[in-house]
CSV table of C-alpha atoms and ligand atoms in Angstrom, one decimal:
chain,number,residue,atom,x,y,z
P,1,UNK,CA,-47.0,50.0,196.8
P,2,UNK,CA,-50.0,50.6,194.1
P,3,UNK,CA,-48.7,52.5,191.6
P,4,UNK,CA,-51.4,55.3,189.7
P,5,UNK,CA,-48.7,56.1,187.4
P,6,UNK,CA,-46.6,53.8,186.5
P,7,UNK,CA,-46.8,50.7,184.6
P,8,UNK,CA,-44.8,47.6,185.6
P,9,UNK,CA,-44.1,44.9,183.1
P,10,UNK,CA,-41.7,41.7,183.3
P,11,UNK,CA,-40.6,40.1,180.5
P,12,UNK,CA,-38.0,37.7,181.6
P,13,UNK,CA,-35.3,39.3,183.1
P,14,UNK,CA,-36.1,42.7,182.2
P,15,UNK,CA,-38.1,44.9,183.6
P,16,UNK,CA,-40.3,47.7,182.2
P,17,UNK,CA,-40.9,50.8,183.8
P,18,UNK,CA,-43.8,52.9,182.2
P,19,UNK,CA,-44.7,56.4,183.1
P,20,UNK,CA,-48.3,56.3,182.2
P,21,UNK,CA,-50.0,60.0,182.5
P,22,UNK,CA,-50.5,59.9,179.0
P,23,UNK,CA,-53.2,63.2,179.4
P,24,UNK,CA,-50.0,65.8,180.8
P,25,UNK,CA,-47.7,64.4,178.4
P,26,UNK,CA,-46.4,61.6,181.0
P,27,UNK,CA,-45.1,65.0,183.1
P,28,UNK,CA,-43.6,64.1,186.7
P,29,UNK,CA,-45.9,65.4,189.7
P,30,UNK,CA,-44.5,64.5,193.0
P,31,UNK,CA,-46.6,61.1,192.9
P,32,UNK,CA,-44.6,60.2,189.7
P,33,UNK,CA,-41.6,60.7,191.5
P,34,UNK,CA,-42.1,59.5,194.5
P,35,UNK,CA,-43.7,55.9,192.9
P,36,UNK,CA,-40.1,56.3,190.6
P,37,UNK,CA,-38.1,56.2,193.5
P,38,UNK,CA,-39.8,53.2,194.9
P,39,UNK,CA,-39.9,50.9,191.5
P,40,UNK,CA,-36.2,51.5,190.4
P,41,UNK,CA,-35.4,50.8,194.5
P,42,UNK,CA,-37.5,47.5,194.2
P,43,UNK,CA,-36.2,46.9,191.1
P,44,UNK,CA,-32.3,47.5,191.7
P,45,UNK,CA,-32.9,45.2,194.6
P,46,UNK,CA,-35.1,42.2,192.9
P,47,UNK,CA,-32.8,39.3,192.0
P,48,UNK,CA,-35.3,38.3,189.3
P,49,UNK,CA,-34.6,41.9,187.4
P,50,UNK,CA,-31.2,42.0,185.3
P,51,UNK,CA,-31.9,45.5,183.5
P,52,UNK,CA,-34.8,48.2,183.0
P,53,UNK,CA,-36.4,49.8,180.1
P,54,UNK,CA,-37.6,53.1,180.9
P,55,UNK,CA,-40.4,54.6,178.6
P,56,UNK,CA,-43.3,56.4,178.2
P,57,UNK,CA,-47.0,55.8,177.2
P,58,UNK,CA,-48.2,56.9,173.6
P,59,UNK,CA,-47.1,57.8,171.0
P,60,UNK,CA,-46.3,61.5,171.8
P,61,UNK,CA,-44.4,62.1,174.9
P,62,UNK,CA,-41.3,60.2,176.7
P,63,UNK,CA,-42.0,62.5,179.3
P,64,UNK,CA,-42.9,66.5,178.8
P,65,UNK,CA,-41.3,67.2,181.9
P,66,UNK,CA,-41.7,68.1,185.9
P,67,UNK,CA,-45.2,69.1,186.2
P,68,UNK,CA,-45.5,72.6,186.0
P,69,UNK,CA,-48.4,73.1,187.8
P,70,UNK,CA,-46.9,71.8,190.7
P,71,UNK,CA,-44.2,73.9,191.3
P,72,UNK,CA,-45.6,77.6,190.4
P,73,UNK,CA,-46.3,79.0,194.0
P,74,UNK,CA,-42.9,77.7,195.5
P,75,UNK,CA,-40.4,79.8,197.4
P,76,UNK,CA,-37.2,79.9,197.0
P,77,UNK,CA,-36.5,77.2,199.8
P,78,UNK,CA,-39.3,74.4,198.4
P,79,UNK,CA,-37.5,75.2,195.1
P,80,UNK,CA,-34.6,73.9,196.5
P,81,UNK,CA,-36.0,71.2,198.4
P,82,UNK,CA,-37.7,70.4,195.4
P,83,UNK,CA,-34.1,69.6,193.7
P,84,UNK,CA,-32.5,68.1,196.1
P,85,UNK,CA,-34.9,65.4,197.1
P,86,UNK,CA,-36.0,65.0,193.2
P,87,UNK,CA,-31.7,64.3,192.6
P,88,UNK,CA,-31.4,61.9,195.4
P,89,UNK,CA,-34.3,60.2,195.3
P,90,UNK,CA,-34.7,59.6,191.8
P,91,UNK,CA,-32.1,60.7,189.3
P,92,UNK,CA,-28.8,60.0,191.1
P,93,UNK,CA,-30.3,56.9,192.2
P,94,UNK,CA,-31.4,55.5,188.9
P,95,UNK,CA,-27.5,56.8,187.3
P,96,UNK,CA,-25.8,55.2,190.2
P,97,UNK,CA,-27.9,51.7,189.9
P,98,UNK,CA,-26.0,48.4,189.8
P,99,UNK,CA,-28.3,47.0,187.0
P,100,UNK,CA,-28.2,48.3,183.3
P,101,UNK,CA,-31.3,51.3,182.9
P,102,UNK,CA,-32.0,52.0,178.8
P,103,UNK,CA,-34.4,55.2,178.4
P,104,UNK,CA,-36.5,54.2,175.1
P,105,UNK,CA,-37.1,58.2,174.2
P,106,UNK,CA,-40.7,57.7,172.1
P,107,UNK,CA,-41.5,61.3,172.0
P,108,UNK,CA,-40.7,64.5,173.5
P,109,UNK,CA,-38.2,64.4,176.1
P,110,UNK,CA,-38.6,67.9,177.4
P,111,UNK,CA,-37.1,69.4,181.2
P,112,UNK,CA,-37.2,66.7,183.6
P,113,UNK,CA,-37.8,64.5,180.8
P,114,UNK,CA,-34.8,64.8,179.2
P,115,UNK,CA,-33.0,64.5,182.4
P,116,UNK,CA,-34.7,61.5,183.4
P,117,UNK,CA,-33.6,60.0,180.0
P,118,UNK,CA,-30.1,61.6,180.5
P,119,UNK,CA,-29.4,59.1,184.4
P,120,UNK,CA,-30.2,56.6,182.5
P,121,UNK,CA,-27.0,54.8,181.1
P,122,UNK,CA,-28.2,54.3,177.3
P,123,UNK,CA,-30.7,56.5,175.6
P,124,UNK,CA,-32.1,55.2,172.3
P,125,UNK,CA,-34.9,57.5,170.5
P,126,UNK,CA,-38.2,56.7,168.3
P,127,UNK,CA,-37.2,59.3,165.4
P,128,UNK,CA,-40.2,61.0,166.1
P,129,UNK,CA,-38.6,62.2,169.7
P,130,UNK,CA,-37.8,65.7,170.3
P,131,UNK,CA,-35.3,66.9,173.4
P,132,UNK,CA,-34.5,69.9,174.8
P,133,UNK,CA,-34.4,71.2,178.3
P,134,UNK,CA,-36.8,74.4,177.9
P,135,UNK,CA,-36.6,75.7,181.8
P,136,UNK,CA,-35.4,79.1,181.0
P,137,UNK,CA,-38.5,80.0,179.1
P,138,UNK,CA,-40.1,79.3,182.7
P,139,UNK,CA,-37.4,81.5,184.4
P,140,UNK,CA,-35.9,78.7,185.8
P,141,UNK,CA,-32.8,76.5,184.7
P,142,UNK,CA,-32.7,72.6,185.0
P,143,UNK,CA,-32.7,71.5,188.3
P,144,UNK,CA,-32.4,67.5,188.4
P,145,UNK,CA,-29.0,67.3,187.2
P,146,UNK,CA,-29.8,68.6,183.6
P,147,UNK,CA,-26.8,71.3,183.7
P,148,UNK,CA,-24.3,68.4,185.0
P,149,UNK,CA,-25.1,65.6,183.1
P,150,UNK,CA,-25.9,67.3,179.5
P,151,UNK,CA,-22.4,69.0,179.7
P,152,UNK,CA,-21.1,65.6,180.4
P,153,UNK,CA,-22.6,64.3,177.2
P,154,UNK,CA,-22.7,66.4,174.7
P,155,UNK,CA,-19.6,68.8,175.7
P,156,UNK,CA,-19.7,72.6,177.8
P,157,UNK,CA,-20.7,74.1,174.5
P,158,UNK,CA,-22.9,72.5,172.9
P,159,UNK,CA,-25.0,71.9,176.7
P,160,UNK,CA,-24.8,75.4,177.0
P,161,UNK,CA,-26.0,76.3,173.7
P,162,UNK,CA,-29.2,73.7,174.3
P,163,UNK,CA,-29.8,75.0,177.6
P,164,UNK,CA,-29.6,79.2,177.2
P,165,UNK,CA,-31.7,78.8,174.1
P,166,UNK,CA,-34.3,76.5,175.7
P,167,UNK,CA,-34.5,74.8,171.7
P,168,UNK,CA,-35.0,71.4,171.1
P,169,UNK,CA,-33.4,68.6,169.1
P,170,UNK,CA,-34.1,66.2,166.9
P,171,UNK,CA,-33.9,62.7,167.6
P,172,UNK,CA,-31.0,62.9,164.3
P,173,UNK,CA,-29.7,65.7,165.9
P,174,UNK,CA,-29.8,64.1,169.4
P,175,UNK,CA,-27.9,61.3,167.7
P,176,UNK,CA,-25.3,63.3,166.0
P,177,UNK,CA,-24.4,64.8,169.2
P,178,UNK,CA,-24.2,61.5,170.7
P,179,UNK,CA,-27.0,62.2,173.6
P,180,UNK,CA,-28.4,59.2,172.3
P,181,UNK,CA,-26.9,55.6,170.8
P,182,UNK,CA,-29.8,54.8,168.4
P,183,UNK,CA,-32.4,56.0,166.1
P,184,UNK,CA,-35.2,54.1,164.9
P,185,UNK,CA,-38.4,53.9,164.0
P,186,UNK,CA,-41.5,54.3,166.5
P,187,UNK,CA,-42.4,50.2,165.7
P,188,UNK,CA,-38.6,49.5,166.5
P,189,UNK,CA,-37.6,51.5,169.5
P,190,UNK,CA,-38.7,48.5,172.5
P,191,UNK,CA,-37.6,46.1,170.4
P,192,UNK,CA,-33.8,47.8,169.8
P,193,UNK,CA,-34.2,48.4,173.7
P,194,UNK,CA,-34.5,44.7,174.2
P,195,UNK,CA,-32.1,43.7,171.6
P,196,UNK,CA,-29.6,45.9,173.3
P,197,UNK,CA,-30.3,44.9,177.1
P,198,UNK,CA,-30.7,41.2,176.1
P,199,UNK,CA,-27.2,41.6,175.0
P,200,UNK,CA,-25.8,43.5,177.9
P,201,UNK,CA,-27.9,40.7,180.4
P,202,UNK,CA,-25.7,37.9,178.7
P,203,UNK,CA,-22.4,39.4,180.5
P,204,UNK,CA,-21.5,39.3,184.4
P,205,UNK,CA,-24.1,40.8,186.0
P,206,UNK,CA,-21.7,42.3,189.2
P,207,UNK,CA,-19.0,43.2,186.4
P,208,UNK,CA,-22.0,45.7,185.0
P,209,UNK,CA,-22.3,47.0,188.1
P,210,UNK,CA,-19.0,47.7,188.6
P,211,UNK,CA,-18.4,49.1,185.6
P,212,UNK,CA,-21.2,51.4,185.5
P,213,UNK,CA,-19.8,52.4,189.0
P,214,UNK,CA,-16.4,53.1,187.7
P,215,UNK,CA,-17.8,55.2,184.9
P,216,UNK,CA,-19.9,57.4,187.3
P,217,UNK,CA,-16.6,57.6,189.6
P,218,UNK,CA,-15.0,59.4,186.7
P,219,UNK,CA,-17.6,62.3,186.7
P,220,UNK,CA,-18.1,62.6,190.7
P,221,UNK,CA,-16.3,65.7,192.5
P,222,UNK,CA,-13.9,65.1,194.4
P,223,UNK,CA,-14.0,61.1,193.9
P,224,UNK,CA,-10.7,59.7,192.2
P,225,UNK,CA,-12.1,57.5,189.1
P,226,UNK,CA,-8.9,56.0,188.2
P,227,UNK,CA,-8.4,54.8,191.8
P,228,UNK,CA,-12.3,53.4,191.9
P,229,UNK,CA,-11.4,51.6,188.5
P,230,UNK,CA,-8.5,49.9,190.4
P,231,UNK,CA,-10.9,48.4,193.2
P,232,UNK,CA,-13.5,47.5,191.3
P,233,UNK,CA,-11.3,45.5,188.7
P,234,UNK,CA,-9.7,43.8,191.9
P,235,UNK,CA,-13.0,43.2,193.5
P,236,UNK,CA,-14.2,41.4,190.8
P,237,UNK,CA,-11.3,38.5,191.0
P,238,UNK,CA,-13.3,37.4,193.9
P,239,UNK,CA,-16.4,36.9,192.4
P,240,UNK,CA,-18.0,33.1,191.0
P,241,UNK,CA,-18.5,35.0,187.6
P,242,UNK,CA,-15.3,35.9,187.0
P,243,UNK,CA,-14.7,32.2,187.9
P,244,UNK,CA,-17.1,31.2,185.4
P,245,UNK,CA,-16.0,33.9,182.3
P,246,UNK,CA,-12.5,32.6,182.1
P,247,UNK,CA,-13.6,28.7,182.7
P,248,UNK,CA,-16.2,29.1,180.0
P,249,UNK,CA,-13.4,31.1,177.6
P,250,UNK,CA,-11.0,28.1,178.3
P,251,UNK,CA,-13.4,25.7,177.6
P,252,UNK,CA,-15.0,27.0,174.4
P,253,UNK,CA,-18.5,27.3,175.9
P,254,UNK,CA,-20.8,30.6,176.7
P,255,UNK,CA,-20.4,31.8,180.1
P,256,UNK,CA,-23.2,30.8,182.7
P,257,UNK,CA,-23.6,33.7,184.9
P,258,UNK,CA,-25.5,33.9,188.1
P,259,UNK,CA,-24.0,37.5,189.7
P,260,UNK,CA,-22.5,36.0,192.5
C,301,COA,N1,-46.4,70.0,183.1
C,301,COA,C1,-47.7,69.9,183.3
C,301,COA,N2,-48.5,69.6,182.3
C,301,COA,C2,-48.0,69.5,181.1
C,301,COA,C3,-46.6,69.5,180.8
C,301,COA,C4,-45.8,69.8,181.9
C,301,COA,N3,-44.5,69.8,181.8
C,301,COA,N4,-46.4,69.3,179.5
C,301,COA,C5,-47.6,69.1,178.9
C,301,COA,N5,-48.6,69.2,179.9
C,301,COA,C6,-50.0,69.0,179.7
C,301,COA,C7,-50.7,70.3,179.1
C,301,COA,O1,-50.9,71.2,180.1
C,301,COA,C8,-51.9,69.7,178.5
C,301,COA,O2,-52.8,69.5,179.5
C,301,COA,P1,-54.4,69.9,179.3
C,301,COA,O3,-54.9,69.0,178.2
C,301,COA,O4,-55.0,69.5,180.6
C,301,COA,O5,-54.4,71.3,179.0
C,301,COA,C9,-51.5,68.3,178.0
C,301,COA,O6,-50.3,68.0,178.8
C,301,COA,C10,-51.1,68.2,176.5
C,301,COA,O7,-50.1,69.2,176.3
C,301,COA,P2,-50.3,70.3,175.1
C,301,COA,O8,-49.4,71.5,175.5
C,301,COA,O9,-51.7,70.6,174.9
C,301,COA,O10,-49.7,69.6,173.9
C,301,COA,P3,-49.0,70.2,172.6
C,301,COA,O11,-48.9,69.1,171.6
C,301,COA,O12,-49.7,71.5,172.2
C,301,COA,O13,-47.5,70.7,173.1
C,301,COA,C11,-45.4,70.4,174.3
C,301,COA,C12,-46.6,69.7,173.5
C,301,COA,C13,-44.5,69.4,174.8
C,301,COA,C14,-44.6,71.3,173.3
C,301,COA,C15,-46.0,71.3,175.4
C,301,COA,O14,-46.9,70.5,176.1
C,301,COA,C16,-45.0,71.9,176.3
C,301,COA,O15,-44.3,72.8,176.0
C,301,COA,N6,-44.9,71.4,177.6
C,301,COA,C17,-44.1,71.9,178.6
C,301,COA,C18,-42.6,71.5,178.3
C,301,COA,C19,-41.7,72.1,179.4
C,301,COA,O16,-41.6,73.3,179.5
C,301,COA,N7,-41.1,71.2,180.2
C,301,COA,C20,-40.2,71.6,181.2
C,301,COA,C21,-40.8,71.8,182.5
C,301,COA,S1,-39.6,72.3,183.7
């Protein structure tokens, strides 16, 4: 697929995904999402890809979010629609990938923006970002898994507090709260991006999946977290990696890692 809006870059083992509407603030139309859904697909399925950077171009916006033009004749069934394929296509499949995903926030993260930022599993921020998921000033409330997954962050309160009064954050404030893991300068954020995914690429490459699927476990209705935790750590005794980890421990050497 040609993508219109997206830039793809390889560096070595990771992969950048840009969102490049840099006019509307990087906002996601349907084409946005729908070219999302098909990069982080290919890119959760490429051998040649250990772990994604996320970002937006510019200086100004991560992204500003859903495009509101889009959505302002919809009923109340599109709305929905809207949602639903917007989660499963895109969101929940990015938060539920087996490879590592770090958002690089480089300016506003507004709406679908932030929630974007939020599936991912690390969220660093440029200190120029600003967050906030504004939807109530539209008459709406966040519909790709903002509610869930802020509350899960930052605590009921707090998520509440952000949401009813549509404000935004700082990135400092962002940090404080603990939505995101870093704060640096604009010249530093792809570089702390890579520091930190070059790091996490060193480790097993099926153990990261299994972690992050453990972790997700924990916050899915109805799914028993502890119990996933249990199969995972078992499934991993079969794998060559673990193999390799405690050979390479033993031995005194760095672990050689090929995620089988
Ligand atoms: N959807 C569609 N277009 C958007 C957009 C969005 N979410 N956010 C920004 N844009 C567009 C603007 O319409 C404008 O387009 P134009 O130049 O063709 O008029 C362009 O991006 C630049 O935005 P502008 O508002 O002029 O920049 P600003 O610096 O004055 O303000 C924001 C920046 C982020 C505060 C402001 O754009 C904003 O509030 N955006 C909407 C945020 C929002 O409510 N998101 C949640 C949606 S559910």
């Amino acid at each position: 697929m040609e993508f219109h809006n997206l830039l793809i870059e390889n560096k070595e083992r990771i992969q950048y995904i840009i969102i490049n509407r840099e006019s509307k603030l990087n906002a996601l139309n349907r084409d946005t999402l729908a070219e999302l859904h098909v990069a982080f697909d290919a890119a959760f399925k490429n051998p040649a890809v250990g772990g994604i950077i996320i970002t937006g171009t510019g200086a100004k916006a991560f992204v500003a979010g859903a495009d509101i033009s889009e959505f302002a004749n919809l009923n109340v069934d599109e709305g929905t629609a809207l949602a639903r394929k917007g989660q499963i296509e895109v969101f929940n499949l990015i938060a539920n990938g087996n490879k590592p995903v770090i958002a690089a926030i480089n300016g506003f993260a507004l709406g679908g923006g932030l929630e974007l930022a939020m599936s991912c599993h690390i969220r660093i921020a440029s200190e120029t970002a600003k967050m906030g998921l504004p939807e109530v000033t539209l008459g709406l409330i966040p519909g790709y898994g903002g509610t869930q997954r802020l509350a899960q962050l930052i605590g009921k309160g707090k998520a509440l507090e952000m949401i009813l009064t549509a404000d935004m954050i700082t990135a400092v404030e962002a940090h404080q709260y603990g939505l995101v893991t870093h704060v640096v300068c604009p010249e530093d954020l792809l570089i702390k991006a890579e520091e930190l995914l070059q790091k996490i690429l060193l480790r097993a490459p099926l153990a990261l999946a299994a972690a992050i699927n453990s972790v997700n476990a924990g916050f899915t209705d109805g799914v028993d977290g502890y119990g996933i935790e249990i199969a995972q750590f078992g499934k991993c005794f079969g794998t060559k990696d673990f193999k390799e980890g405690v050979a390479a421990f033993l031995e005194k050497r760095k672990a050689a890692f090929k995620g089988e």
